[in-house]
mmCIF file of N, CA and C in Angstrom:
data_model
loop_
_atom_site.group_PDB
_atom_site.id
_atom_site.type_symbol
_atom_site.label_atom_id
_atom_site.label_comp_id
_atom_site.label_asym_id
_atom_site.label_seq_id
_atom_site.Cartn_x
_atom_site.Cartn_y
_atom_site.Cartn_z
ATOM 1 N N UNK A 26 12.773 81.117 29.306
ATOM 2 C CA UNK A 26 12.888 80.300 28.124
ATOM 3 C C UNK A 26 13.234 81.158 26.920
ATOM 4 N N UNK A 27 12.592 82.292 26.785
ATOM 5 C CA UNK A 27 12.844 83.188 25.665
ATOM 6 C C UNK A 27 14.281 83.729 25.738
ATOM 7 N N UNK A 28 14.736 83.993 26.951
ATOM 8 C CA UNK A 28 16.108 84.505 27.163
ATOM 9 C C UNK A 28 17.133 83.486 26.709
ATOM 10 N N UNK A 29 16.886 82.223 26.999
ATOM 11 C CA UNK A 29 17.818 81.142 26.614
ATOM 12 C C UNK A 29 17.889 80.979 25.101
ATOM 13 N N UNK A 30 16.741 81.086 24.431
ATOM 14 C CA UNK A 30 16.713 81.006 22.958
ATOM 15 C C UNK A 30 17.456 82.177 22.347
ATOM 16 N N UNK A 31 17.244 83.355 22.894
ATOM 17 C CA UNK A 31 17.914 84.547 22.393
ATOM 18 C C UNK A 31 19.416 84.436 22.557
ATOM 19 N N UNK A 32 19.839 83.908 23.693
ATOM 20 C CA UNK A 32 21.262 83.733 23.967
ATOM 21 C C UNK A 32 21.869 82.748 22.982
ATOM 22 N N UNK A 33 21.187 81.646 22.693
ATOM 23 C CA UNK A 33 21.674 80.665 21.721
ATOM 24 C C UNK A 33 21.741 81.257 20.324
ATOM 25 N N UNK A 34 20.770 82.077 19.956
ATOM 26 C CA UNK A 34 20.763 82.733 18.660
ATOM 27 C C UNK A 34 21.937 83.700 18.539
ATOM 28 N N UNK A 35 22.208 84.470 19.574
ATOM 29 C CA UNK A 35 23.321 85.423 19.561
ATOM 30 C C UNK A 35 24.647 84.681 19.425
ATOM 31 N N UNK A 36 24.811 83.579 20.146
ATOM 32 C CA UNK A 36 26.044 82.788 20.074
ATOM 33 C C UNK A 36 26.203 82.212 18.668
ATOM 34 N N UNK A 37 25.145 81.702 18.074
ATOM 35 C CA UNK A 37 25.212 81.101 16.742
ATOM 36 C C UNK A 37 25.565 82.159 15.702
ATOM 37 N N UNK A 38 24.904 83.307 15.735
ATOM 38 C CA UNK A 38 25.183 84.378 14.773
ATOM 39 C C UNK A 38 26.623 84.880 14.947
ATOM 40 N N UNK A 39 27.047 85.068 16.175
ATOM 41 C CA UNK A 39 28.419 85.530 16.423
ATOM 42 C C UNK A 39 29.439 84.519 15.913
ATOM 43 N N UNK A 40 29.210 83.236 16.165
ATOM 44 C CA UNK A 40 30.143 82.193 15.711
ATOM 45 C C UNK A 40 30.208 82.114 14.193
ATOM 46 N N UNK A 41 29.072 82.158 13.528
ATOM 47 C CA UNK A 41 29.069 82.106 12.071
ATOM 48 C C UNK A 41 29.728 83.332 11.454
ATOM 49 N N UNK A 42 29.485 84.496 12.036
ATOM 50 C CA UNK A 42 30.105 85.714 11.478
ATOM 51 C C UNK A 42 31.622 85.670 11.625
ATOM 52 N N UNK A 43 32.124 85.110 12.731
ATOM 53 C CA UNK A 43 33.573 84.978 12.906
ATOM 54 C C UNK A 43 34.139 84.023 11.864
ATOM 55 N N UNK A 44 33.465 82.904 11.629
ATOM 56 C CA UNK A 44 33.949 81.924 10.639
ATOM 57 C C UNK A 44 34.006 82.538 9.258
ATOM 58 N N UNK A 45 32.935 83.227 8.834
ATOM 59 C CA UNK A 45 32.929 83.838 7.499
ATOM 60 C C UNK A 45 33.958 84.966 7.410
ATOM 61 N N UNK A 46 34.088 85.754 8.458
ATOM 62 C CA UNK A 46 35.058 86.854 8.471
ATOM 63 C C UNK A 46 36.462 86.319 8.383
ATOM 64 N N UNK A 47 36.776 85.257 9.129
ATOM 65 C CA UNK A 47 38.124 84.672 9.118
ATOM 66 C C UNK A 47 38.446 84.085 7.736
ATOM 67 N N UNK A 48 37.474 83.403 7.109
ATOM 68 C CA UNK A 48 37.714 82.849 5.771
ATOM 69 C C UNK A 48 37.985 83.953 4.765
ATOM 70 N N UNK A 49 37.305 85.067 4.880
ATOM 71 C CA UNK A 49 37.524 86.188 3.971
ATOM 72 C C UNK A 49 38.912 86.763 4.176
ATOM 73 N N UNK A 50 39.380 86.883 5.406
ATOM 74 C CA UNK A 50 40.709 87.412 5.695
ATOM 75 C C UNK A 50 41.760 86.445 5.165
ATOM 76 N N UNK A 51 41.587 85.156 5.395
ATOM 77 C CA UNK A 51 42.558 84.165 4.927
ATOM 78 C C UNK A 51 42.674 84.184 3.410
ATOM 79 N N UNK A 52 41.560 84.352 2.727
ATOM 80 C CA UNK A 52 41.603 84.392 1.262
ATOM 81 C C UNK A 52 42.344 85.620 0.787
ATOM 82 N N UNK A 53 42.193 86.755 1.471
ATOM 83 C CA UNK A 53 42.888 87.974 1.052
ATOM 84 C C UNK A 53 44.367 87.910 1.359
ATOM 85 N N UNK A 54 44.787 87.212 2.411
ATOM 86 C CA UNK A 54 46.179 87.164 2.795
ATOM 87 C C UNK A 54 47.028 86.409 1.797
ATOM 88 N N UNK A 55 46.512 85.365 1.145
ATOM 89 C CA UNK A 55 47.323 84.488 0.343
ATOM 90 C C UNK A 55 47.426 84.905 -1.124
ATOM 91 N N UNK A 56 46.854 86.037 -1.522
ATOM 92 C CA UNK A 56 46.966 86.482 -2.905
ATOM 93 C C UNK A 56 48.142 87.430 -3.023
ATOM 94 N N UNK A 57 49.180 87.064 -3.767
ATOM 95 C CA UNK A 57 50.338 87.958 -3.913
ATOM 96 C C UNK A 57 49.952 89.173 -4.754
ATOM 97 N N UNK A 58 50.612 90.270 -4.476
ATOM 98 C CA UNK A 58 50.364 91.483 -5.240
ATOM 99 C C UNK A 58 50.904 91.308 -6.653
ATOM 100 N N UNK A 59 50.133 91.695 -7.656
ATOM 101 C CA UNK A 59 50.549 91.544 -9.035
ATOM 102 C C UNK A 59 51.208 92.804 -9.556
ATOM 103 N N UNK A 60 51.121 93.872 -8.840
ATOM 104 C CA UNK A 60 51.685 95.150 -9.275
ATOM 105 C C UNK A 60 53.180 95.184 -8.980
ATOM 106 N N UNK A 61 53.985 95.567 -10.000
ATOM 107 C CA UNK A 61 55.428 95.641 -9.838
ATOM 108 C C UNK A 61 55.898 97.079 -10.081
ATOM 109 N N UNK A 62 55.260 98.010 -9.387
ATOM 110 C CA UNK A 62 55.623 99.415 -9.552
ATOM 111 C C UNK A 62 56.842 99.740 -8.694
ATOM 112 N N UNK A 63 57.627 100.701 -9.146
ATOM 113 C CA UNK A 63 58.788 101.106 -8.338
ATOM 114 C C UNK A 63 58.362 102.055 -7.231
ATOM 115 N N UNK A 64 57.363 102.874 -7.492
ATOM 116 C CA UNK A 64 56.868 103.782 -6.460
ATOM 117 C C UNK A 64 55.844 103.069 -5.602
ATOM 118 N N UNK A 65 56.050 103.059 -4.294
ATOM 119 C CA UNK A 65 55.148 102.347 -3.401
ATOM 120 C C UNK A 65 53.962 103.236 -3.063
ATOM 121 N N UNK A 66 52.770 102.764 -3.364
ATOM 122 C CA UNK A 66 51.537 103.488 -3.062
ATOM 123 C C UNK A 66 51.012 103.038 -1.699
ATOM 124 N N UNK A 67 50.128 103.869 -1.153
ATOM 125 C CA UNK A 67 49.469 103.503 0.084
ATOM 126 C C UNK A 67 48.520 102.345 -0.177
ATOM 127 N N UNK A 68 48.677 101.261 0.572
ATOM 128 C CA UNK A 68 47.838 100.074 0.419
ATOM 129 C C UNK A 68 46.938 99.966 1.647
ATOM 130 N N UNK A 69 45.673 100.348 1.531
ATOM 131 C CA UNK A 69 44.797 100.284 2.708
ATOM 132 C C UNK A 69 44.585 98.862 3.220
ATOM 133 N N UNK A 70 44.578 97.874 2.323
ATOM 134 C CA UNK A 70 44.400 96.480 2.774
ATOM 135 C C UNK A 70 45.537 96.036 3.642
ATOM 136 N N UNK A 71 46.776 96.436 3.279
ATOM 137 C CA UNK A 71 47.942 96.084 4.092
ATOM 138 C C UNK A 71 47.861 96.744 5.475
ATOM 139 N N UNK A 72 47.424 97.976 5.509
ATOM 140 C CA UNK A 72 47.301 98.693 6.776
ATOM 141 C C UNK A 72 46.226 98.065 7.661
ATOM 142 N N UNK A 73 45.101 97.685 7.059
ATOM 143 C CA UNK A 73 44.027 97.044 7.817
ATOM 144 C C UNK A 73 44.451 95.687 8.341
ATOM 145 N N UNK A 74 45.085 94.895 7.485
ATOM 146 C CA UNK A 74 45.555 93.560 7.885
ATOM 147 C C UNK A 74 46.592 93.664 9.013
ATOM 148 N N UNK A 75 47.394 94.728 8.998
ATOM 149 C CA UNK A 75 48.362 94.928 10.046
ATOM 150 C C UNK A 75 47.721 95.180 11.403
ATOM 151 N N UNK A 76 46.524 95.756 11.381
ATOM 152 C CA UNK A 76 45.826 96.039 12.644
ATOM 153 C C UNK A 76 45.032 94.851 13.162
ATOM 154 N N UNK A 77 44.571 93.975 12.275
ATOM 155 C CA UNK A 77 43.711 92.884 12.757
ATOM 156 C C UNK A 77 44.415 91.533 12.825
ATOM 157 N N UNK A 78 45.621 91.412 12.316
ATOM 158 C CA UNK A 78 46.313 90.121 12.425
ATOM 159 C C UNK A 78 46.718 89.875 13.873
ATOM 160 N N UNK A 79 47.028 88.644 14.155
ATOM 161 C CA UNK A 79 47.382 88.257 15.511
ATOM 162 C C UNK A 79 48.705 88.894 15.929
ATOM 163 N N UNK A 80 48.790 89.266 17.204
ATOM 164 C CA UNK A 80 49.994 89.932 17.708
ATOM 165 C C UNK A 80 50.170 89.585 19.186
ATOM 166 N N UNK A 81 51.318 89.935 19.708
ATOM 167 C CA UNK A 81 51.639 89.712 21.109
ATOM 168 C C UNK A 81 51.408 90.960 21.942
ATOM 169 N N UNK A 82 50.663 91.916 21.384
ATOM 170 C CA UNK A 82 50.362 93.155 22.100
ATOM 171 C C UNK A 82 49.072 93.757 21.526
ATOM 172 N N UNK A 83 48.414 94.572 22.322
ATOM 173 C CA UNK A 83 47.312 95.400 21.846
ATOM 174 C C UNK A 83 47.887 96.775 21.579
ATOM 175 N N UNK A 84 47.859 97.218 20.348
ATOM 176 C CA UNK A 84 48.372 98.537 19.984
ATOM 177 C C UNK A 84 47.180 99.435 19.711
ATOM 178 N N UNK A 85 47.053 100.533 20.497
ATOM 179 C CA UNK A 85 45.895 101.410 20.359
ATOM 180 C C UNK A 85 46.174 102.608 19.448
ATOM 181 N N UNK A 86 47.247 103.331 19.718
ATOM 182 C CA UNK A 86 47.572 104.499 18.902
ATOM 183 C C UNK A 86 49.033 104.886 19.146
ATOM 184 N N UNK A 87 49.532 105.789 18.292
ATOM 185 C CA UNK A 87 50.892 106.306 18.422
ATOM 186 C C UNK A 87 50.834 107.821 18.380
ATOM 187 N N UNK A 88 51.499 108.452 19.331
ATOM 188 C CA UNK A 88 51.652 109.911 19.337
ATOM 189 C C UNK A 88 53.151 110.213 19.351
ATOM 190 N N UNK A 89 53.679 110.610 18.207
ATOM 191 C CA UNK A 89 55.107 110.852 18.117
ATOM 192 C C UNK A 89 55.883 109.567 18.343
ATOM 193 N N UNK A 90 56.672 109.526 19.416
ATOM 194 C CA UNK A 90 57.425 108.311 19.737
ATOM 195 C C UNK A 90 56.745 107.472 20.829
ATOM 196 N N UNK A 91 55.591 107.906 21.282
ATOM 197 C CA UNK A 91 54.844 107.187 22.325
ATOM 198 C C UNK A 91 53.874 106.199 21.662
ATOM 199 N N UNK A 92 53.984 104.923 22.031
ATOM 200 C CA UNK A 92 53.090 103.886 21.519
ATOM 201 C C UNK A 92 52.205 103.413 22.673
ATOM 202 N N UNK A 93 50.907 103.619 22.562
ATOM 203 C CA UNK A 93 49.975 103.166 23.586
ATOM 204 C C UNK A 93 49.647 101.699 23.320
ATOM 205 N N UNK A 94 50.290 100.811 24.100
ATOM 206 C CA UNK A 94 50.120 99.373 23.895
ATOM 207 C C UNK A 94 49.921 98.666 25.238
ATOM 208 N N UNK A 95 49.329 97.510 25.175
ATOM 209 C CA UNK A 95 49.266 96.589 26.297
ATOM 210 C C UNK A 95 50.028 95.354 25.853
ATOM 211 N N UNK A 96 51.165 95.114 26.449
ATOM 212 C CA UNK A 96 51.997 93.957 26.085
ATOM 213 C C UNK A 96 51.445 92.709 26.785
ATOM 214 N N UNK A 97 51.371 91.628 26.036
ATOM 215 C CA UNK A 97 50.818 90.383 26.545
ATOM 216 C C UNK A 97 51.943 89.435 26.959
ATOM 217 N N UNK A 98 51.649 88.459 27.810
ATOM 218 C CA UNK A 98 52.707 87.530 28.241
ATOM 219 C C UNK A 98 53.078 86.547 27.148
ATOM 220 N N UNK A 99 54.356 86.211 27.106
ATOM 221 C CA UNK A 99 54.877 85.211 26.166
ATOM 222 C C UNK A 99 55.209 83.972 26.985
ATOM 223 N N UNK A 100 54.640 82.837 26.609
ATOM 224 C CA UNK A 100 54.865 81.573 27.310
ATOM 225 C C UNK A 100 55.389 80.584 26.280
ATOM 226 N N UNK A 101 56.667 80.195 26.419
ATOM 227 C CA UNK A 101 57.312 79.313 25.474
ATOM 228 C C UNK A 101 57.871 78.087 26.178
ATOM 229 N N UNK A 102 57.859 76.965 25.457
ATOM 230 C CA UNK A 102 58.495 75.781 25.980
ATOM 231 C C UNK A 102 59.410 75.191 24.922
ATOM 232 N N UNK A 103 60.618 74.873 25.315
ATOM 233 C CA UNK A 103 61.585 74.235 24.435
ATOM 234 C C UNK A 103 62.176 73.046 25.189
ATOM 235 N N UNK A 104 62.224 71.863 24.579
ATOM 236 C CA UNK A 104 62.820 70.714 25.265
ATOM 237 C C UNK A 104 64.286 70.957 25.652
ATOM 238 N N UNK A 105 64.988 71.787 24.879
ATOM 239 C CA UNK A 105 66.383 72.057 25.170
ATOM 240 C C UNK A 105 66.544 73.087 26.301
ATOM 241 N N UNK A 106 65.639 74.079 26.366
ATOM 242 C CA UNK A 106 65.785 75.196 27.321
ATOM 243 C C UNK A 106 64.762 75.193 28.446
ATOM 244 N N UNK A 107 63.697 74.440 28.319
ATOM 245 C CA UNK A 107 62.648 74.435 29.320
ATOM 246 C C UNK A 107 61.647 75.569 29.081
ATOM 247 N N UNK A 108 60.950 75.995 30.132
ATOM 248 C CA UNK A 108 59.930 77.023 30.058
ATOM 249 C C UNK A 108 60.562 78.426 30.061
ATOM 250 N N UNK A 109 60.003 79.332 29.270
ATOM 251 C CA UNK A 109 60.392 80.729 29.266
ATOM 252 C C UNK A 109 59.128 81.567 29.364
ATOM 253 N N UNK A 110 59.038 82.418 30.378
ATOM 254 C CA UNK A 110 57.904 83.319 30.556
ATOM 255 C C UNK A 110 58.435 84.737 30.668
ATOM 256 N N UNK A 111 57.917 85.643 29.807
ATOM 257 C CA UNK A 111 58.325 87.028 29.849
ATOM 258 C C UNK A 111 57.308 87.865 29.102
ATOM 259 N N UNK A 112 57.451 89.165 29.195
ATOM 260 C CA UNK A 112 56.529 90.097 28.510
ATOM 261 C C UNK A 112 56.958 90.287 27.068
ATOM 262 N N UNK A 113 56.000 90.487 26.196
ATOM 263 C CA UNK A 113 56.316 90.727 24.778
ATOM 264 C C UNK A 113 57.031 92.042 24.575
ATOM 265 N N UNK A 114 57.063 92.913 25.578
ATOM 266 C CA UNK A 114 57.780 94.175 25.452
ATOM 267 C C UNK A 114 59.297 93.956 25.330
ATOM 268 N N UNK A 115 59.771 92.772 25.731
ATOM 269 C CA UNK A 115 61.211 92.456 25.620
ATOM 270 C C UNK A 115 61.677 92.438 24.174
ATOM 271 N N UNK A 116 60.771 92.231 23.214
ATOM 272 C CA UNK A 116 61.153 92.209 21.807
ATOM 273 C C UNK A 116 61.207 93.608 21.194
ATOM 274 N N UNK A 117 60.793 94.634 21.918
ATOM 275 C CA UNK A 117 60.739 95.980 21.378
ATOM 276 C C UNK A 117 59.430 96.193 20.624
ATOM 277 N N UNK A 118 59.192 97.447 20.215
ATOM 278 C CA UNK A 118 57.925 97.741 19.571
ATOM 279 C C UNK A 118 57.783 97.076 18.203
ATOM 280 N N UNK A 119 58.832 97.064 17.429
ATOM 281 C CA UNK A 119 58.776 96.471 16.102
ATOM 282 C C UNK A 119 59.370 95.052 16.054
ATOM 283 N N UNK A 120 59.686 94.488 17.199
ATOM 284 C CA UNK A 120 60.264 93.145 17.255
ATOM 285 C C UNK A 120 61.718 93.085 16.852
ATOM 286 N N UNK A 121 62.428 94.209 17.024
ATOM 287 C CA UNK A 121 63.821 94.283 16.600
ATOM 288 C C UNK A 121 64.798 93.658 17.589
ATOM 289 N N UNK A 122 64.392 93.399 18.819
ATOM 290 C CA UNK A 122 65.285 92.827 19.826
ATOM 291 C C UNK A 122 65.142 91.324 19.936
ATOM 292 N N UNK A 123 66.213 90.683 20.424
ATOM 293 C CA UNK A 123 66.125 89.279 20.787
ATOM 294 C C UNK A 123 66.148 89.182 22.301
ATOM 295 N N UNK A 124 65.500 88.151 22.853
ATOM 296 C CA UNK A 124 65.451 87.976 24.295
ATOM 297 C C UNK A 124 65.444 86.484 24.609
ATOM 298 N N UNK A 125 66.320 86.065 25.507
ATOM 299 C CA UNK A 125 66.385 84.693 25.999
ATOM 300 C C UNK A 125 66.527 83.665 24.875
ATOM 301 N N UNK A 126 67.186 84.069 23.783
ATOM 302 C CA UNK A 126 67.421 83.163 22.673
ATOM 303 C C UNK A 126 66.271 83.077 21.672
ATOM 304 N N UNK A 127 65.315 84.027 21.753
ATOM 305 C CA UNK A 127 64.180 84.049 20.838
ATOM 306 C C UNK A 127 64.073 85.425 20.190
ATOM 307 N N UNK A 128 63.476 85.454 18.987
ATOM 308 C CA UNK A 128 63.238 86.722 18.333
ATOM 309 C C UNK A 128 61.860 86.681 17.657
ATOM 310 N N UNK A 129 61.342 87.851 17.404
ATOM 311 C CA UNK A 129 60.031 87.995 16.752
ATOM 312 C C UNK A 129 60.282 88.210 15.273
ATOM 313 N N UNK A 130 59.809 87.286 14.450
ATOM 314 C CA UNK A 130 60.061 87.351 12.998
ATOM 315 C C UNK A 130 58.743 87.207 12.255
ATOM 316 N N UNK A 131 58.302 88.260 11.577
ATOM 317 C CA UNK A 131 57.043 88.253 10.836
ATOM 318 C C UNK A 131 55.859 87.877 11.727
ATOM 319 N N UNK A 132 55.852 88.358 12.954
ATOM 320 C CA UNK A 132 54.752 88.090 13.862
ATOM 321 C C UNK A 132 54.793 86.763 14.579
ATOM 322 N N UNK A 133 55.844 85.986 14.347
ATOM 323 C CA UNK A 133 56.001 84.687 15.008
ATOM 324 C C UNK A 133 57.294 84.663 15.825
ATOM 325 N N UNK A 134 57.268 83.953 16.938
ATOM 326 C CA UNK A 134 58.470 83.825 17.765
ATOM 327 C C UNK A 134 59.269 82.621 17.266
ATOM 328 N N UNK A 135 60.521 82.871 16.949
ATOM 329 C CA UNK A 135 61.405 81.801 16.469
ATOM 330 C C UNK A 135 62.676 81.795 17.296
ATOM 331 N N UNK A 136 63.301 80.617 17.461
ATOM 332 C CA UNK A 136 64.573 80.573 18.218
ATOM 333 C C UNK A 136 65.708 81.145 17.375
ATOM 334 N N UNK A 137 66.670 81.758 18.060
ATOM 335 C CA UNK A 137 67.811 82.346 17.367
ATOM 336 C C UNK A 137 68.782 81.249 16.924
ATOM 337 N N UNK A 138 69.018 80.271 17.781
ATOM 338 C CA UNK A 138 69.973 79.206 17.479
ATOM 339 C C UNK A 138 69.382 78.123 16.591
ATOM 340 N N UNK A 139 70.223 77.405 15.857
ATOM 341 C CA UNK A 139 69.735 76.322 15.003
ATOM 342 C C UNK A 139 69.446 75.067 15.833
ATOM 343 N N UNK A 140 68.499 74.276 15.336
ATOM 344 C CA UNK A 140 68.169 72.998 15.973
ATOM 345 C C UNK A 140 67.359 73.090 17.250
ATOM 346 N N UNK A 141 66.817 74.243 17.535
ATOM 347 C CA UNK A 141 65.994 74.398 18.751
ATOM 348 C C UNK A 141 64.542 74.386 18.348
ATOM 349 N N UNK A 142 63.770 73.508 18.949
ATOM 350 C CA UNK A 142 62.322 73.413 18.718
ATOM 351 C C UNK A 142 61.632 74.199 19.822
ATOM 352 N N UNK A 143 60.645 75.009 19.446
ATOM 353 C CA UNK A 143 59.934 75.826 20.436
ATOM 354 C C UNK A 143 58.435 75.639 20.275
ATOM 355 N N UNK A 144 57.747 75.538 21.394
ATOM 356 C CA UNK A 144 56.289 75.442 21.431
ATOM 357 C C UNK A 144 55.782 76.734 22.071
ATOM 358 N N UNK A 145 54.870 77.403 21.380
ATOM 359 C CA UNK A 145 54.372 78.710 21.810
ATOM 360 C C UNK A 145 52.981 78.561 22.450
ATOM 361 N N UNK A 146 52.886 78.829 23.742
ATOM 362 C CA UNK A 146 51.609 78.794 24.473
ATOM 363 C C UNK A 146 51.191 80.201 24.892
ATOM 364 N N UNK A 147 51.636 81.197 24.186
ATOM 365 C CA UNK A 147 51.407 82.595 24.540
ATOM 366 C C UNK A 147 49.975 83.003 24.386
ATOM 367 N N UNK A 148 49.572 83.986 25.185
ATOM 368 C CA UNK A 148 48.276 84.619 25.044
ATOM 369 C C UNK A 148 48.439 85.736 24.015
ATOM 370 N N UNK A 149 47.954 85.505 22.812
ATOM 371 C CA UNK A 149 48.046 86.519 21.767
ATOM 372 C C UNK A 149 46.778 87.364 21.787
ATOM 373 N N UNK A 150 46.771 88.384 20.943
ATOM 374 C CA UNK A 150 45.650 89.316 20.888
ATOM 375 C C UNK A 150 44.330 88.600 20.588
ATOM 376 N N UNK A 151 44.343 87.696 19.622
ATOM 377 C CA UNK A 151 43.127 86.976 19.259
ATOM 378 C C UNK A 151 42.644 86.059 20.379
ATOM 379 N N UNK A 152 43.547 85.415 21.088
ATOM 380 C CA UNK A 152 43.160 84.544 22.205
ATOM 381 C C UNK A 152 42.521 85.363 23.315
ATOM 382 N N UNK A 153 43.100 86.497 23.655
ATOM 383 C CA UNK A 153 42.531 87.353 24.700
ATOM 384 C C UNK A 153 41.161 87.867 24.276
ATOM 385 N N UNK A 154 41.001 88.228 23.004
ATOM 386 C CA UNK A 154 39.691 88.695 22.513
ATOM 387 C C UNK A 154 38.655 87.574 22.581
ATOM 388 N N UNK A 155 39.054 86.332 22.307
ATOM 389 C CA UNK A 155 38.116 85.216 22.429
ATOM 390 C C UNK A 155 37.710 84.998 23.884
ATOM 391 N N UNK A 156 38.655 85.110 24.826
ATOM 392 C CA UNK A 156 38.328 84.986 26.237
ATOM 393 C C UNK A 156 37.355 86.086 26.661
ATOM 394 N N UNK A 157 37.571 87.302 26.209
ATOM 395 C CA UNK A 157 36.675 88.403 26.521
ATOM 396 C C UNK A 157 35.280 88.136 25.951
ATOM 397 N N UNK A 158 35.207 87.634 24.724
ATOM 398 C CA UNK A 158 33.912 87.310 24.111
ATOM 399 C C UNK A 158 33.199 86.211 24.857
ATOM 400 N N UNK A 159 33.936 85.201 25.302
ATOM 401 C CA UNK A 159 33.327 84.113 26.072
ATOM 402 C C UNK A 159 32.756 84.639 27.395
ATOM 403 N N UNK A 160 33.506 85.504 28.053
ATOM 404 C CA UNK A 160 33.043 86.075 29.328
ATOM 405 C C UNK A 160 31.783 86.912 29.108
ATOM 406 N N UNK A 161 31.772 87.710 28.053
ATOM 407 C CA UNK A 161 30.589 88.535 27.751
ATOM 408 C C UNK A 161 29.390 87.653 27.454
ATOM 409 N N UNK A 162 29.581 86.590 26.650
ATOM 410 C CA UNK A 162 28.459 85.724 26.302
ATOM 411 C C UNK A 162 27.957 84.944 27.511
ATOM 412 N N UNK A 163 28.823 84.550 28.400
ATOM 413 C CA UNK A 163 28.393 83.817 29.594
ATOM 414 C C UNK A 163 27.627 84.750 30.534
ATOM 415 N N UNK A 164 28.035 86.001 30.616
ATOM 416 C CA UNK A 164 27.367 86.953 31.502
ATOM 417 C C UNK A 164 26.038 87.448 30.949
ATOM 418 N N UNK A 165 25.792 87.252 29.660
ATOM 419 C CA UNK A 165 24.500 87.703 29.102
ATOM 420 C C UNK A 165 23.382 86.908 29.667
#
């Protein structure tokens, strides 16, 4: 009985902390920079947001030209083209490549051609982390 209460408490605290953390991130994302300097300074908030925003890969570190990443699957559906399943590595490390009529633009997959509607069912970094958290909580 005590174990069940503790498990419920852990789930509640974890859920509330995610909600508050996400609201804090969303509030920081939507404030435009007011500084109009010509010299670009190091912006730690931009660097941090780049690491925690949603992505189609897990990026761990970079050594020279080697990028230690785990590329996640991309699952797309378009009424015009049907289903497309491929690895996010097809877009390249910085998303500079196009593949199967799609490109990665500002962290989102968009069709290259006009008039194409696309539905994204991909497993992104945040979705995989939620699945891992669910598995850990169920196993507790």
